[in-house]
mmCIF file of C-alpha atoms in Angstrom:
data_model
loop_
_atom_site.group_PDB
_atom_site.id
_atom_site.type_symbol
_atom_site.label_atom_id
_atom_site.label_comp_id
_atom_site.label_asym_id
_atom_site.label_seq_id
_atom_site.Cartn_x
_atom_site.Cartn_y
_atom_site.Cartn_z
ATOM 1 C CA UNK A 773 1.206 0.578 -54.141
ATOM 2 C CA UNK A 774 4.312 0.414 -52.181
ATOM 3 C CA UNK A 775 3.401 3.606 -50.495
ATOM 4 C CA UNK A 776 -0.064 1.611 -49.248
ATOM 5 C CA UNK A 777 1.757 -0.859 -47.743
ATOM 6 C CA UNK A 778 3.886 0.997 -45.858
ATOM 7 C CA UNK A 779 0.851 3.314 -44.606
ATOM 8 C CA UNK A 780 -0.984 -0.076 -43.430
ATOM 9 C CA UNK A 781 1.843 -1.945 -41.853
ATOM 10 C CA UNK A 782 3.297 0.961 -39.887
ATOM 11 C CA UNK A 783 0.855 1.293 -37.264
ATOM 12 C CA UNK A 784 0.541 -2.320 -36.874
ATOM 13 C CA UNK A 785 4.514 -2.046 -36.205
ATOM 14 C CA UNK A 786 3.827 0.978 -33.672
ATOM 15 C CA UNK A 787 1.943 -0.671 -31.314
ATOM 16 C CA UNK A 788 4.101 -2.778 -30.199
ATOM 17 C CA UNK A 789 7.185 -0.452 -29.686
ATOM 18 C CA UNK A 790 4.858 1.782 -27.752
ATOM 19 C CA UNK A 791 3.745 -0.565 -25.471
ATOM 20 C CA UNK A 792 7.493 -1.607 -24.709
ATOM 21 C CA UNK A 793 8.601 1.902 -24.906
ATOM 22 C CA UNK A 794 5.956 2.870 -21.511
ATOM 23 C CA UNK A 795 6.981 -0.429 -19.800
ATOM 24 C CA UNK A 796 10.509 0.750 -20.404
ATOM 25 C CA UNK A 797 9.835 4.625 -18.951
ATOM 26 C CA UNK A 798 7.699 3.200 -15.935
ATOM 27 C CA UNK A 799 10.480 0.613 -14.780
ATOM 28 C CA UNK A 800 13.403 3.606 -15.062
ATOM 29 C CA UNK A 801 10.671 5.574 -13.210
ATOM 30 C CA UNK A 802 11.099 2.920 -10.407
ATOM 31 C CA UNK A 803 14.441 2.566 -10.256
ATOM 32 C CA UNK A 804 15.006 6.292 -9.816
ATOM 33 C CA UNK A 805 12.249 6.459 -7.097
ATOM 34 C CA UNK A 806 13.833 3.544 -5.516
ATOM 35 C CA UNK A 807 17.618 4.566 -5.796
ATOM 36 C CA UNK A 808 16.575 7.945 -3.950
ATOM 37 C CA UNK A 809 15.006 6.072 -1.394
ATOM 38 C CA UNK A 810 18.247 3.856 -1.126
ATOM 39 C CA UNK A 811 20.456 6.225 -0.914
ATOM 40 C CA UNK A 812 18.389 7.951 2.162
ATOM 41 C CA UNK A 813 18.329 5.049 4.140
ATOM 42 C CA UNK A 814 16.079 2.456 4.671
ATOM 43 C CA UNK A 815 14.859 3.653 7.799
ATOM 44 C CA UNK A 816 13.716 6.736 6.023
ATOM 45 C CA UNK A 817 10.537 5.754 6.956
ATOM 46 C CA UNK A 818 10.830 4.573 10.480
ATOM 47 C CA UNK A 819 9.215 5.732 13.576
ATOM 48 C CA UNK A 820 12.686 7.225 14.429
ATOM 49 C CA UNK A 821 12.923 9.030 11.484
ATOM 50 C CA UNK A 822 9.689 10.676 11.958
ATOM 51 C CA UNK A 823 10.516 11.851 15.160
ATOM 52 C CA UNK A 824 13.096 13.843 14.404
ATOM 53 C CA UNK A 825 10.542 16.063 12.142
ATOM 54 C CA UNK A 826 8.109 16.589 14.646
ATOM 55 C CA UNK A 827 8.138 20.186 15.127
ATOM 56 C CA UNK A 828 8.163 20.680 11.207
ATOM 57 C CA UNK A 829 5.390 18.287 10.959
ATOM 58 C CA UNK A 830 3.642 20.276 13.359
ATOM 59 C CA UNK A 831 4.567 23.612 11.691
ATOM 60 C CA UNK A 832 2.979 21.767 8.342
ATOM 61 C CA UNK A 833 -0.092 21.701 9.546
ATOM 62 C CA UNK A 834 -0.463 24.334 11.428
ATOM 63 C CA UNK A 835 0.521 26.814 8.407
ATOM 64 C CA UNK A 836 -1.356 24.755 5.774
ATOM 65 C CA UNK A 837 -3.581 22.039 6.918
ATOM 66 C CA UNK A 838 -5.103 20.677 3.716
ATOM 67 C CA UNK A 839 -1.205 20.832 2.147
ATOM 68 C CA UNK A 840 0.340 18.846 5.150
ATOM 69 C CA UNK A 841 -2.704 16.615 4.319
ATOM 70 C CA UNK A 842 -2.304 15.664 1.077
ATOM 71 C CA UNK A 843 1.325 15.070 1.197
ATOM 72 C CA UNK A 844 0.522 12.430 3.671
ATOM 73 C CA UNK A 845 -1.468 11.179 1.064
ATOM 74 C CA UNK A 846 1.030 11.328 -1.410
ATOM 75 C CA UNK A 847 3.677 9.335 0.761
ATOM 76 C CA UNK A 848 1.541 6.729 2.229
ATOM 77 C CA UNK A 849 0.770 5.863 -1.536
ATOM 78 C CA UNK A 850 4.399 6.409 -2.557
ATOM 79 C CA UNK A 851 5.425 3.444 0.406
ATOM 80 C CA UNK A 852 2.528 1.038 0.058
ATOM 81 C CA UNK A 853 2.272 1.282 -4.367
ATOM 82 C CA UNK A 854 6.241 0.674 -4.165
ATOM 83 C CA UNK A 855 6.079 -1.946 -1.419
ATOM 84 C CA UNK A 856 8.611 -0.357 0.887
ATOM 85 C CA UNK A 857 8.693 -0.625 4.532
ATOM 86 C CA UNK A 858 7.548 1.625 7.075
ATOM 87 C CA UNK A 859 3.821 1.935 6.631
ATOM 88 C CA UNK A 860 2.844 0.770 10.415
ATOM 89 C CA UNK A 861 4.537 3.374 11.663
ATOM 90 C CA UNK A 862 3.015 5.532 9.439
ATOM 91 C CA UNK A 863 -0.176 4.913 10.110
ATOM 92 C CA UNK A 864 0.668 5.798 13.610
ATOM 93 C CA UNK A 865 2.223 8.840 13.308
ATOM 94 C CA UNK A 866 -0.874 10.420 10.650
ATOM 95 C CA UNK A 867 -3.358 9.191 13.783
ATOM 96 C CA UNK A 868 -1.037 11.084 15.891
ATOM 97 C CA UNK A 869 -0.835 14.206 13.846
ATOM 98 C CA UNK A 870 -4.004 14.385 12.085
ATOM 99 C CA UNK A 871 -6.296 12.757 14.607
ATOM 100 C CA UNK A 872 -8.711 9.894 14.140
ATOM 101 C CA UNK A 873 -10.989 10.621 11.784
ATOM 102 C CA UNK A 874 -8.751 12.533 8.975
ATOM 103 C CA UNK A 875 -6.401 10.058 9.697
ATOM 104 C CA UNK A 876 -8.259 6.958 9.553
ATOM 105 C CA UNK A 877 -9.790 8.860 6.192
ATOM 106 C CA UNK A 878 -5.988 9.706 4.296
ATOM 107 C CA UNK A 879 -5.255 6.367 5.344
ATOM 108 C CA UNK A 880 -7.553 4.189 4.210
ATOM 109 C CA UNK A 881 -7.565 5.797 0.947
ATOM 110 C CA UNK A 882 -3.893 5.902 0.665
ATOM 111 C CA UNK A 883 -3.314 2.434 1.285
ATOM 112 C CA UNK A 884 -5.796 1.133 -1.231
ATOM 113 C CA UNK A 885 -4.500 2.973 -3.881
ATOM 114 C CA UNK A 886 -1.028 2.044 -2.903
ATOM 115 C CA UNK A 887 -2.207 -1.354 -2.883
ATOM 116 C CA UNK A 888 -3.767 -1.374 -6.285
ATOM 117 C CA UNK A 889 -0.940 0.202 -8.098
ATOM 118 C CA UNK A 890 1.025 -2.492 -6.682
ATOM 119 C CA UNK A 891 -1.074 -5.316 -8.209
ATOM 120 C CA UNK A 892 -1.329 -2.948 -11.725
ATOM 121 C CA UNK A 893 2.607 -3.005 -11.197
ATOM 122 C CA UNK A 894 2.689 -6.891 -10.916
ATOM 123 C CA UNK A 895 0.144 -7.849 -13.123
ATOM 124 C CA UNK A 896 1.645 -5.655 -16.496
ATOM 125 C CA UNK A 897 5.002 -4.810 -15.565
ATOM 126 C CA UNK A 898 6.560 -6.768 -13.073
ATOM 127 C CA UNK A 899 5.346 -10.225 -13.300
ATOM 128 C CA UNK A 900 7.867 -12.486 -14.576
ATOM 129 C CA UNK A 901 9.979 -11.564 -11.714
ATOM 130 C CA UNK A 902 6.750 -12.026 -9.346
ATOM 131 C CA UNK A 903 6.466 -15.362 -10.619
ATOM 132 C CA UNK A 904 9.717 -16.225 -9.795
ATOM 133 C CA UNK A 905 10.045 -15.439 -6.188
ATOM 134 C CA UNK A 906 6.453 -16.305 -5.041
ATOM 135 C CA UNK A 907 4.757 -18.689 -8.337
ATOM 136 C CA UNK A 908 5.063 -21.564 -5.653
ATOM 137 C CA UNK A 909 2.025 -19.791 -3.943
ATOM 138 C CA UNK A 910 0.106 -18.846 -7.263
ATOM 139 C CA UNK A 911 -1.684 -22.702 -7.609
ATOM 140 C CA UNK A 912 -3.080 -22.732 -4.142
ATOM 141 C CA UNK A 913 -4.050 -18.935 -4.331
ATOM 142 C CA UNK A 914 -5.702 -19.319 -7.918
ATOM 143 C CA UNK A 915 -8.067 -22.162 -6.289
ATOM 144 C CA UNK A 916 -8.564 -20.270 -3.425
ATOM 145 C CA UNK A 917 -10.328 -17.732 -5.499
ATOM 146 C CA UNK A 918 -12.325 -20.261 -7.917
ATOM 147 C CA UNK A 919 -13.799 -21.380 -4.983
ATOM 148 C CA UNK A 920 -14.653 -18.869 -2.432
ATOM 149 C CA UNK A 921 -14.316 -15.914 -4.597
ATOM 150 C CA UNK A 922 -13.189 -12.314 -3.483
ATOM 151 C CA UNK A 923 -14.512 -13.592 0.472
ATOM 152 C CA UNK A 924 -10.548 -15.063 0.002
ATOM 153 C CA UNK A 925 -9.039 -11.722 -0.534
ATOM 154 C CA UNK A 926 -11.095 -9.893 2.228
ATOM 155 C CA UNK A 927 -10.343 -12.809 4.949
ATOM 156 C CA UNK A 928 -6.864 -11.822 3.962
ATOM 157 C CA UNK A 929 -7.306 -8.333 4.332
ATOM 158 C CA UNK A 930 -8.772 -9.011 7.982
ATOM 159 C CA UNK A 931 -5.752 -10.707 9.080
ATOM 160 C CA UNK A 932 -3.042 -7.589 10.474
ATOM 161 C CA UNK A 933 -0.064 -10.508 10.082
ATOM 162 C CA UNK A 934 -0.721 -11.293 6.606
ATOM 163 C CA UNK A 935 2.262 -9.922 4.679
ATOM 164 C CA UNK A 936 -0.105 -7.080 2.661
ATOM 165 C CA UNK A 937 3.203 -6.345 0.115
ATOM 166 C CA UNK A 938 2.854 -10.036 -0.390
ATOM 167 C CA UNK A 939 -1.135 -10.120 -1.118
ATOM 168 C CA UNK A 940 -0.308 -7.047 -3.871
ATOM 169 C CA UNK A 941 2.117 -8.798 -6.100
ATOM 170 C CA UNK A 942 0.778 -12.499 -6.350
ATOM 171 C CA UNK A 943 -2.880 -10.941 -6.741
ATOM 172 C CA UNK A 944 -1.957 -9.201 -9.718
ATOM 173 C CA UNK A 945 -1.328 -12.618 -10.963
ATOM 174 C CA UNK A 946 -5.013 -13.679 -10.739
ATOM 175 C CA UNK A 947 -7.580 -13.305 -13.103
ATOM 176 C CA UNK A 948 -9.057 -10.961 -10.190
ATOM 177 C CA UNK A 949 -10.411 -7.876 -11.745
ATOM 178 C CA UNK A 950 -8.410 -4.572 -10.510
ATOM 179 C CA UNK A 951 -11.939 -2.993 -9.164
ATOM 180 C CA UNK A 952 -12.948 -6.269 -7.385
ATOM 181 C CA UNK A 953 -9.446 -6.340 -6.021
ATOM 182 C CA UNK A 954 -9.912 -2.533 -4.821
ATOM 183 C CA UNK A 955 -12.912 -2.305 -3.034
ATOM 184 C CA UNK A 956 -12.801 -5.366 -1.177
ATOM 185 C CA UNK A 957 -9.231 -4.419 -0.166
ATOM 186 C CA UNK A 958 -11.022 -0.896 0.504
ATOM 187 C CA UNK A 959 -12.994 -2.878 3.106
ATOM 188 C CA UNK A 960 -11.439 -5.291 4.012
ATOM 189 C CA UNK A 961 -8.297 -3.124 5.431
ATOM 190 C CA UNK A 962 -10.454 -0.967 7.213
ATOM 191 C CA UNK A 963 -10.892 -2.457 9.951
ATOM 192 C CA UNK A 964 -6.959 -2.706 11.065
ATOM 193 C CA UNK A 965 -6.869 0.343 9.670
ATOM 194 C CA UNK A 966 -8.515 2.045 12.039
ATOM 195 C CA UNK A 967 -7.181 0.237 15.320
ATOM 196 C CA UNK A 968 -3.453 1.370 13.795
ATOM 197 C CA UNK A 969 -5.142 4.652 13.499
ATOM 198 C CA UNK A 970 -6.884 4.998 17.261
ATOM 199 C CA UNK A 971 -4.062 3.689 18.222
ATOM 200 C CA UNK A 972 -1.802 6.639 16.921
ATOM 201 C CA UNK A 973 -4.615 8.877 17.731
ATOM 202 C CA UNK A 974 -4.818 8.477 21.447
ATOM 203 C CA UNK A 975 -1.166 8.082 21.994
ATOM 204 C CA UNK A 976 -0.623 10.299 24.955
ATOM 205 C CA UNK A 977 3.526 12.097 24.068
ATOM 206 C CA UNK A 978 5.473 13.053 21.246
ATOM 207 C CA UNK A 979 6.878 11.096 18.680
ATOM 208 C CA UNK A 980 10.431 10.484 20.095
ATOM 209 C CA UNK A 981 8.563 8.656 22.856
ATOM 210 C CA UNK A 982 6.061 6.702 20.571
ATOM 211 C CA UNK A 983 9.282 5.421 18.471
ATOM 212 C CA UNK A 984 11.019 4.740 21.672
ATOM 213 C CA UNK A 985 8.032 2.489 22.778
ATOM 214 C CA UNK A 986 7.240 0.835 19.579
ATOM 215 C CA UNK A 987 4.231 -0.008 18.157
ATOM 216 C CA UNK A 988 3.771 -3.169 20.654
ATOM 217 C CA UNK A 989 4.333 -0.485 23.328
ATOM 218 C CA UNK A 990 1.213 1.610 22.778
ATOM 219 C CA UNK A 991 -1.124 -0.934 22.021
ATOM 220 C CA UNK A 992 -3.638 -1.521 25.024
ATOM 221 C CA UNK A 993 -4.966 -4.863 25.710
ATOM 222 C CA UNK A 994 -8.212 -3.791 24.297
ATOM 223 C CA UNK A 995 -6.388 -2.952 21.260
ATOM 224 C CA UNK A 996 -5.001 -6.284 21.307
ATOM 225 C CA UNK A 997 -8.037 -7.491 21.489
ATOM 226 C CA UNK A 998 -9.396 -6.018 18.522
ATOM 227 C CA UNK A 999 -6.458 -7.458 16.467
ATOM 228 C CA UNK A 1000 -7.129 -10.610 17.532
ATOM 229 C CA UNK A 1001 -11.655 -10.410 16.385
ATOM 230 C CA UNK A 1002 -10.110 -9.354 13.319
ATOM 231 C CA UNK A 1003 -9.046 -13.119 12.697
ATOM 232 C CA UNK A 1004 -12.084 -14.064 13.745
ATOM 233 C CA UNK A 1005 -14.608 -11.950 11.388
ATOM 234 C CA UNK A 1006 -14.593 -14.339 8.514
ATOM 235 C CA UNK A 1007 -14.875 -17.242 10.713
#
């Protein structure tokens, strides 16, 4: 009898300490990722930066270019899923190395899943502490959604100033359902995505002069331009 009784509570129990015991692994995960990254500096991912790797970037890809590739991949997720800055000019610099179309493709890709993990990080891990520093925001971006929907979310994708890192935590706040939340950010990101990538693309130099110039210093006014219908699509 007493036997029984343990059998039939202990899983009950185990559940539970599980559940804390991975929310406990994936936050020490984090801070390890993030001390590294701290202790490198937080330009590590600045345009600078980059440009003092250029000739092993290019030495990357030319030895292995699906390799060089996917650790592209890999990073862009690692600084968009984490929230940490730098992903501008990296979006430049993978136009710039891997042209237009496998850049605007790694990209695009990269950032979305970056962007998801985020809101899976702030909806079951991180939230209480999300709450704090933006729950002002959470009423007006709750009705928002219960009237116009996921259109919300994608008119804030369109919008290049929208703080993205922002849109990532308080979304995974909403009752927004992770796919809904990845496929309109999937298309909805596009778009900027792929002036940021043109941009890097067609940059005429090396990277010491493109982080010399700034991202405001390559953009053309037609460039400009398409920043600025990007405001206007939802209108």
């Amino acid at each position: 009898m007493h036997g029984s009784k343990r059998s039939t509570a202990s899983p009950e129990m185990s559940l539970p300490a599980s559940h804390a015991l991975r929310r406990l692994l994936v936050l020490m995960t984090m801070v390890v990722v993030l001390a590294g990254l701290a202790l490198l500096g937080r330009d590590w991912f600045s345009l600078a930066r980059f440009a003092e790797r250029e000739t092993e970037f290019r030495a990357s890809l030319a030895a292995d270019p699906m390799l060089a590739r996917g650790a592209a991949f890999a990073t862009y997720v690692l600084v968009t899923g984490l929230s940490l800055p730098g992903a501008t000019g990296m979006t430049l610099v993978i136009g710039w190395l891997f042209g237009f179309w496998w850049g605007l493709l790694i990209v695009s890709f990269a950032a979305t899943l970056g962007a998801t993990l985020a809101f899976l990080l702030s909806r079951y891990l991180l939230r209480d502490f999300v709450h704090r520093q933006f729950g002002s925001r959470l009423a007006t971006l709750n009705a928002a959604l219960a009237s116009d929907g996921a259109y919300y979310l994608f008119t804030l994708r369109l919008i290049p100033a929208a703080p993205f890192f922002v849109i990532n935590l308080l979304m995974g706040l909403t009752p927004l359902p992770w796919t809904t939340y990845w496929w309109v950010s999937q298309l909805g990101m596009l778009p900027g995505t792929a002036v940021y990538v043109y941009a890097g693309s067609t940059f005429q130099g090396g990277l010491q002069r493109l982080a010399e110039r700034g991202v405001s210093g390559i953009l053309t006014p037609e460039l400009w331009l398409a920043f600025a219908l990007l405001g206007l699509f939802p209108w």
